[in-house]
PDB file of C-alpha atoms in Angstrom:
ATOM      1  CA  MET P1184     -17.989   2.011  -7.817  1.00  0.00           C
ATOM      2  CA  LYS P1185     -14.878  -0.091  -8.371  1.00  0.00           C
ATOM      3  CA  ILE P1186     -12.106   0.115  -5.770  1.00  0.00           C
ATOM      4  CA  LEU P1187      -8.670  -1.475  -5.860  1.00  0.00           C
ATOM      5  CA  ASP P1188      -6.507  -2.060  -2.806  1.00  0.00           C
ATOM      6  CA  ALA P1189      -3.230  -2.681  -4.637  1.00  0.00           C
ATOM      7  CA  CYS P1190      -1.313  -4.146  -1.682  1.00  0.00           C
ATOM      8  CA  CYS P1191      -3.877  -5.067   0.934  1.00  0.00           C
ATOM      9  CA  GLY P1192      -1.672  -6.967   3.395  1.00  0.00           C
ATOM     10  CA  SER P1193      -3.813  -7.890   6.393  1.00  0.00           C
ATOM     11  CA  LYS P1194      -6.456  -5.249   5.491  1.00  0.00           C
ATOM     12  CA  MET P1195      -5.872  -3.634   8.866  1.00  0.00           C
ATOM     13  CA  PHE P1196      -7.521  -0.275   8.133  1.00  0.00           C
ATOM     14  CA  TRP P1197     -10.656  -1.783   6.553  1.00  0.00           C
ATOM     15  CA  TYR P1198     -13.779  -1.866   8.731  1.00  0.00           C
ATOM     16  CA  ASP P1199     -15.207  -4.504   6.390  1.00  0.00           C
ATOM     17  CA  LYS P1200     -12.416  -6.800   5.201  1.00  0.00           C
ATOM     18  CA  HIS P1201     -14.732  -8.086   2.445  1.00  0.00           C
ATOM     19  CA  GLU P1202     -16.050  -4.731   1.206  1.00  0.00           C
ATOM     20  CA  PRO P1203     -18.017  -5.706  -1.936  1.00  0.00           C
ATOM     21  CA  HIS P1204     -16.841  -2.858  -4.219  1.00  0.00           C
ATOM     22  CA  THR P1205     -13.185  -3.639  -3.566  1.00  0.00           C
ATOM     23  CA  THR P1206     -10.703  -5.974  -5.207  1.00  0.00           C
ATOM     24  CA  TYR P1207      -7.893  -6.844  -2.798  1.00  0.00           C
ATOM     25  CA  ILE P1208      -4.424  -7.545  -4.265  1.00  0.00           C
ATOM     26  CA  ASP P1209      -1.233  -8.652  -2.554  1.00  0.00           C
ATOM     27  CA  ASN P1210       1.875 -10.503  -3.673  1.00  0.00           C
ATOM     28  CA  ARG P1211       1.366 -13.149  -0.989  1.00  0.00           C
ATOM     29  CA  SER P1212      -1.258 -15.150   0.844  1.00  0.00           C
ATOM     30  CA  GLU P1213      -0.367 -16.436   4.282  1.00  0.00           C
ATOM     31  CA  LYS P1214      -1.463 -17.075   7.827  1.00  0.00           C
ATOM     32  CA  ASP P1215       0.997 -16.957  10.671  1.00  0.00           C
ATOM     33  CA  GLN P1216       1.337 -16.368  14.379  1.00  0.00           C
ATOM     34  CA  VAL P1217       4.270 -14.447  15.764  1.00  0.00           C
ATOM     35  CA  LYS P1218       5.362 -13.320  19.178  1.00  0.00           C
ATOM     36  CA  ASP P1219       5.658  -9.568  19.612  1.00  0.00           C
ATOM     37  CA  ARG P1220       6.989  -8.836  23.085  1.00  0.00           C
ATOM     38  CA  GLN P1221       4.437 -10.523  25.388  1.00  0.00           C
ATOM     39  CA  TYR P1222       1.703 -10.771  22.728  1.00  0.00           C
ATOM     40  CA  ILE P1223       0.921 -13.485  20.207  1.00  0.00           C
ATOM     41  CA  ARG P1224      -0.222 -11.820  17.001  1.00  0.00           C
ATOM     42  CA  ASP P1225      -2.187 -13.458  14.198  1.00  0.00           C
ATOM     43  CA  ILE P1226      -1.189 -12.306  10.739  1.00  0.00           C
ATOM     44  CA  VAL P1227      -3.610 -13.125   7.937  1.00  0.00           C
ATOM     45  CA  VAL P1228      -2.921 -11.943   4.397  1.00  0.00           C
ATOM     46  CA  SER P1229      -5.776 -13.151   2.209  1.00  0.00           C
ATOM     47  CA  PRO P1230      -6.123 -11.195  -1.051  1.00  0.00           C
ATOM     48  CA  ASP P1231      -8.679 -11.840  -3.784  1.00  0.00           C
ATOM     49  CA  ILE P1232      -5.835 -11.951  -6.314  1.00  0.00           C
ATOM     50  CA  ILE P1233      -2.151 -12.652  -5.802  1.00  0.00           C
ATOM     51  CA  ALA P1234      -0.252 -10.200  -7.992  1.00  0.00           C
ATOM     52  CA  ASP P1235       2.638  -7.765  -7.966  1.00  0.00           C
ATOM     53  CA  PHE P1236       1.424  -4.156  -7.702  1.00  0.00           C
ATOM     54  CA  ARG P1237       3.984  -3.247 -10.365  1.00  0.00           C
ATOM     55  CA  LYS P1238       2.142  -5.438 -12.916  1.00  0.00           C
ATOM     56  CA  LEU P1239      -1.566  -5.273 -12.115  1.00  0.00           C
ATOM     57  CA  PRO P1240      -3.791  -7.686 -14.069  1.00  0.00           C
ATOM     58  CA  PHE P1241      -6.318  -5.032 -15.088  1.00  0.00           C
ATOM     59  CA  LYS P1242      -7.011  -2.881 -18.116  1.00  0.00           C
ATOM     60  CA  ASP P1243      -6.291   0.848 -18.174  1.00  0.00           C
ATOM     61  CA  ASP P1244      -8.758   3.236 -16.485  1.00  0.00           C
ATOM     62  CA  GLU P1245     -10.708   0.539 -14.618  1.00  0.00           C
ATOM     63  CA  PHE P1246     -11.031   1.822 -11.025  1.00  0.00           C
ATOM     64  CA  GLU P1247     -12.547   4.964  -9.524  1.00  0.00           C
ATOM     65  CA  LEU P1248     -10.481   4.625  -6.336  1.00  0.00           C
ATOM     66  CA  VAL P1249      -7.085   2.987  -5.911  1.00  0.00           C
ATOM     67  CA  ILE P1250      -5.538   2.549  -2.491  1.00  0.00           C
ATOM     68  CA  PHE P1251      -1.756   2.230  -2.515  1.00  0.00           C
ATOM     69  CA  ASP P1252      -0.279   1.287   0.855  1.00  0.00           C
ATOM     70  CA  PRO P1253       3.035  -0.349  -0.080  1.00  0.00           C
ATOM     71  CA  PRO P1254       5.581  -1.676   2.403  1.00  0.00           C
ATOM     72  CA  HIS P1255       7.440   1.150   4.141  1.00  0.00           C
ATOM     73  CA  LEU P1256      10.336  -0.773   5.640  1.00  0.00           C
ATOM     74  CA  ILE P1257      13.773  -1.218   4.124  1.00  0.00           C
ATOM     75  CA  HIS P1258      15.231  -2.674   7.322  1.00  0.00           C
ATOM     76  CA  ALA P1259      13.420  -5.336   9.358  1.00  0.00           C
ATOM     77  CA  GLY P1260      14.393  -8.486  11.187  1.00  0.00           C
ATOM     78  CA  GLU P1261      14.109 -11.607   9.044  1.00  0.00           C
ATOM     79  CA  ASN P1262      11.392 -13.095  11.294  1.00  0.00           C
ATOM     80  CA  SER P1263       9.994  -9.894  12.802  1.00  0.00           C
ATOM     81  CA  TRP P1264       6.237  -9.516  13.015  1.00  0.00           C
ATOM     82  CA  LEU P1265       6.555  -6.119  11.296  1.00  0.00           C
ATOM     83  CA  LYS P1266       8.114  -7.741   8.225  1.00  0.00           C
ATOM     84  CA  LEU P1267       5.532 -10.535   8.224  1.00  0.00           C
ATOM     85  CA  LYS P1268       2.631  -8.117   8.616  1.00  0.00           C
ATOM     86  CA  TYR P1269       3.747  -5.283   6.334  1.00  0.00           C
ATOM     87  CA  GLY P1270       6.375  -6.740   4.033  1.00  0.00           C
ATOM     88  CA  CYS P1271       9.740  -5.204   3.273  1.00  0.00           C
ATOM     89  CA  LEU P1272      11.003  -3.122   0.365  1.00  0.00           C
ATOM     90  CA  PRO P1273      13.895  -4.262  -1.810  1.00  0.00           C
ATOM     91  CA  GLU P1274      17.211  -2.449  -1.756  1.00  0.00           C
ATOM     92  CA  ASP P1275      16.207  -0.550  -4.894  1.00  0.00           C
ATOM     93  CA  TRP P1276      13.075   0.758  -3.162  1.00  0.00           C
ATOM     94  CA  SER P1277      12.765   3.908  -5.272  1.00  0.00           C
ATOM     95  CA  THR P1278      12.356   2.038  -8.579  1.00  0.00           C
ATOM     96  CA  TYR P1279       9.948  -0.382  -6.892  1.00  0.00           C
ATOM     97  CA  ILE P1280       7.714   2.366  -5.440  1.00  0.00           C
ATOM     98  CA  ARG P1281       7.759   4.424  -8.658  1.00  0.00           C
ATOM     99  CA  ALA P1282       6.739   1.391 -10.739  1.00  0.00           C
ATOM    100  CA  GLY P1283       3.912   0.616  -8.292  1.00  0.00           C
ATOM    101  CA  PHE P1284       2.651   4.198  -8.263  1.00  0.00           C
ATOM    102  CA  ASP P1285       2.722   4.385 -12.069  1.00  0.00           C
ATOM    103  CA  GLU P1286       0.845   1.087 -12.348  1.00  0.00           C
ATOM    104  CA  CYS P1287      -1.804   2.269  -9.869  1.00  0.00           C
ATOM    105  CA  MET P1288      -2.238   5.421 -11.946  1.00  0.00           C
ATOM    106  CA  ARG P1289      -2.558   3.324 -15.114  1.00  0.00           C
ATOM    107  CA  VAL P1290      -5.577   1.412 -13.778  1.00  0.00           C
ATOM    108  CA  LEU P1291      -7.139   4.557 -12.275  1.00  0.00           C
ATOM    109  CA  LYS P1292      -9.921   6.235 -14.260  1.00  0.00           C
ATOM    110  CA  PRO P1293      -9.155   9.785 -15.442  1.00  0.00           C
ATOM    111  CA  THR P1294     -11.700  11.084 -12.911  1.00  0.00           C
ATOM    112  CA  GLY P1295     -10.464   8.759 -10.152  1.00  0.00           C
ATOM    113  CA  THR P1296      -8.593   9.208  -6.913  1.00  0.00           C
ATOM    114  CA  LEU P1297      -5.473   7.503  -5.630  1.00  0.00           C
ATOM    115  CA  LEU P1298      -5.193   7.273  -1.860  1.00  0.00           C
ATOM    116  CA  PHE P1299      -1.555   6.773  -0.825  1.00  0.00           C
ATOM    117  CA  LYS P1300      -0.431   5.764   2.674  1.00  0.00           C
ATOM    118  CA  TRP P1301       3.165   6.094   3.823  1.00  0.00           C
ATOM    119  CA  SER P1302       5.060   5.868   7.100  1.00  0.00           C
ATOM    120  CA  ASN P1303       8.288   7.853   7.224  1.00  0.00           C
ATOM    121  CA  ASN P1304       9.918   5.749   9.944  1.00  0.00           C
ATOM    122  CA  GLN P1305      12.695   4.695   7.539  1.00  0.00           C
ATOM    123  CA  ILE P1306      12.190   6.705   4.338  1.00  0.00           C
ATOM    124  CA  PRO P1307      11.079  10.364   4.542  1.00  0.00           C
ATOM    125  CA  PHE P1308       7.947  11.571   2.749  1.00  0.00           C
ATOM    126  CA  THR P1309       9.918  14.095   0.694  1.00  0.00           C
ATOM    127  CA  LYS P1310      12.102  11.343  -0.785  1.00  0.00           C
ATOM    128  CA  VAL P1311       9.047   9.262  -1.687  1.00  0.00           C
ATOM    129  CA  PHE P1312       7.212  12.200  -3.291  1.00  0.00           C
ATOM    130  CA  ASN P1313      10.365  13.018  -5.291  1.00  0.00           C
ATOM    131  CA  VAL P1314      10.546   9.415  -6.528  1.00  0.00           C
ATOM    132  CA  ILE P1315       6.859   9.422  -7.452  1.00  0.00           C
ATOM    133  CA  GLY P1316       7.375  12.658  -9.351  1.00  0.00           C
ATOM    134  CA  GLN P1317       4.058  14.135  -8.291  1.00  0.00           C
ATOM    135  CA  LYS P1318       2.834  15.946  -5.200  1.00  0.00           C
ATOM    136  CA  PRO P1319      -0.477  15.056  -3.590  1.00  0.00           C
ATOM    137  CA  ILE P1320      -3.367  17.475  -3.870  1.00  0.00           C
ATOM    138  CA  LEU P1321      -4.133  17.051  -0.166  1.00  0.00           C
ATOM    139  CA  GLY P1322      -3.314  14.955   2.860  1.00  0.00           C
ATOM    140  CA  ASP P1323      -2.428  15.125   6.494  1.00  0.00           C
ATOM    141  CA  ARG P1324       0.859  16.906   7.193  1.00  0.00           C
ATOM    142  CA  ARG P1325       1.658  15.740  10.706  1.00  0.00           C
ATOM    143  CA  GLY P1326       2.636  12.452  12.213  1.00  0.00           C
ATOM    144  CA  SER P1327       4.847   9.636  11.030  1.00  0.00           C
ATOM    145  CA  THR P1328       2.098   7.912   9.009  1.00  0.00           C
ATOM    146  CA  ARG P1329       0.217   9.968   6.443  1.00  0.00           C
ATOM    147  CA  TRP P1330      -2.572   9.543   3.946  1.00  0.00           C
ATOM    148  CA  SER P1331      -2.219  11.574   0.756  1.00  0.00           C
ATOM    149  CA  VAL P1332      -4.616  12.054  -2.142  1.00  0.00           C
ATOM    150  CA  PHE P1333      -3.434  12.100  -5.758  1.00  0.00           C
ATOM    151  CA  ILE P1334      -5.394  12.598  -8.957  1.00  0.00           C
ATOM    152  CA  LYS P1335      -4.506  11.259 -12.379  1.00  0.00           C
ATOM    153  CA  ARG P1336      -2.617  13.680 -14.552  1.00  0.00           C
ATOM    154  CA  SER P1337      -4.171  14.211 -17.957  1.00  0.00           C
TER     155      SER P1337
END
């Protein structure tokens, strides 16, 4: 099985941060320490490939599973640990997210699954699904952070 994590960040939800079936992509590679209240937090972003999820360096229909967990923030302090850990969306977030979703679908096999993670703290789910132009086939429907499953349209 071939898996793509299209914007892996610090790989925080992975039990094995070097899962052998997975190619990890992010648009940055960095190590930093930041103070968050009374805690010192280590932030390590170490992808296999540095690339923009809107222009993935793969052929069409290559992966059985694509994980798309893009940045969710449009407002964050310049040096906040949230921005360092998760990244921040540009002002034109809707075009950015749509291009990323379309690119993830391009590299997904016709029988594959796209797992999409979103936090609605700043942008509601309904707005994001409208921008994507497709509704998930299933996902959790409660809470501020949700995982949704999409399949490739034929």
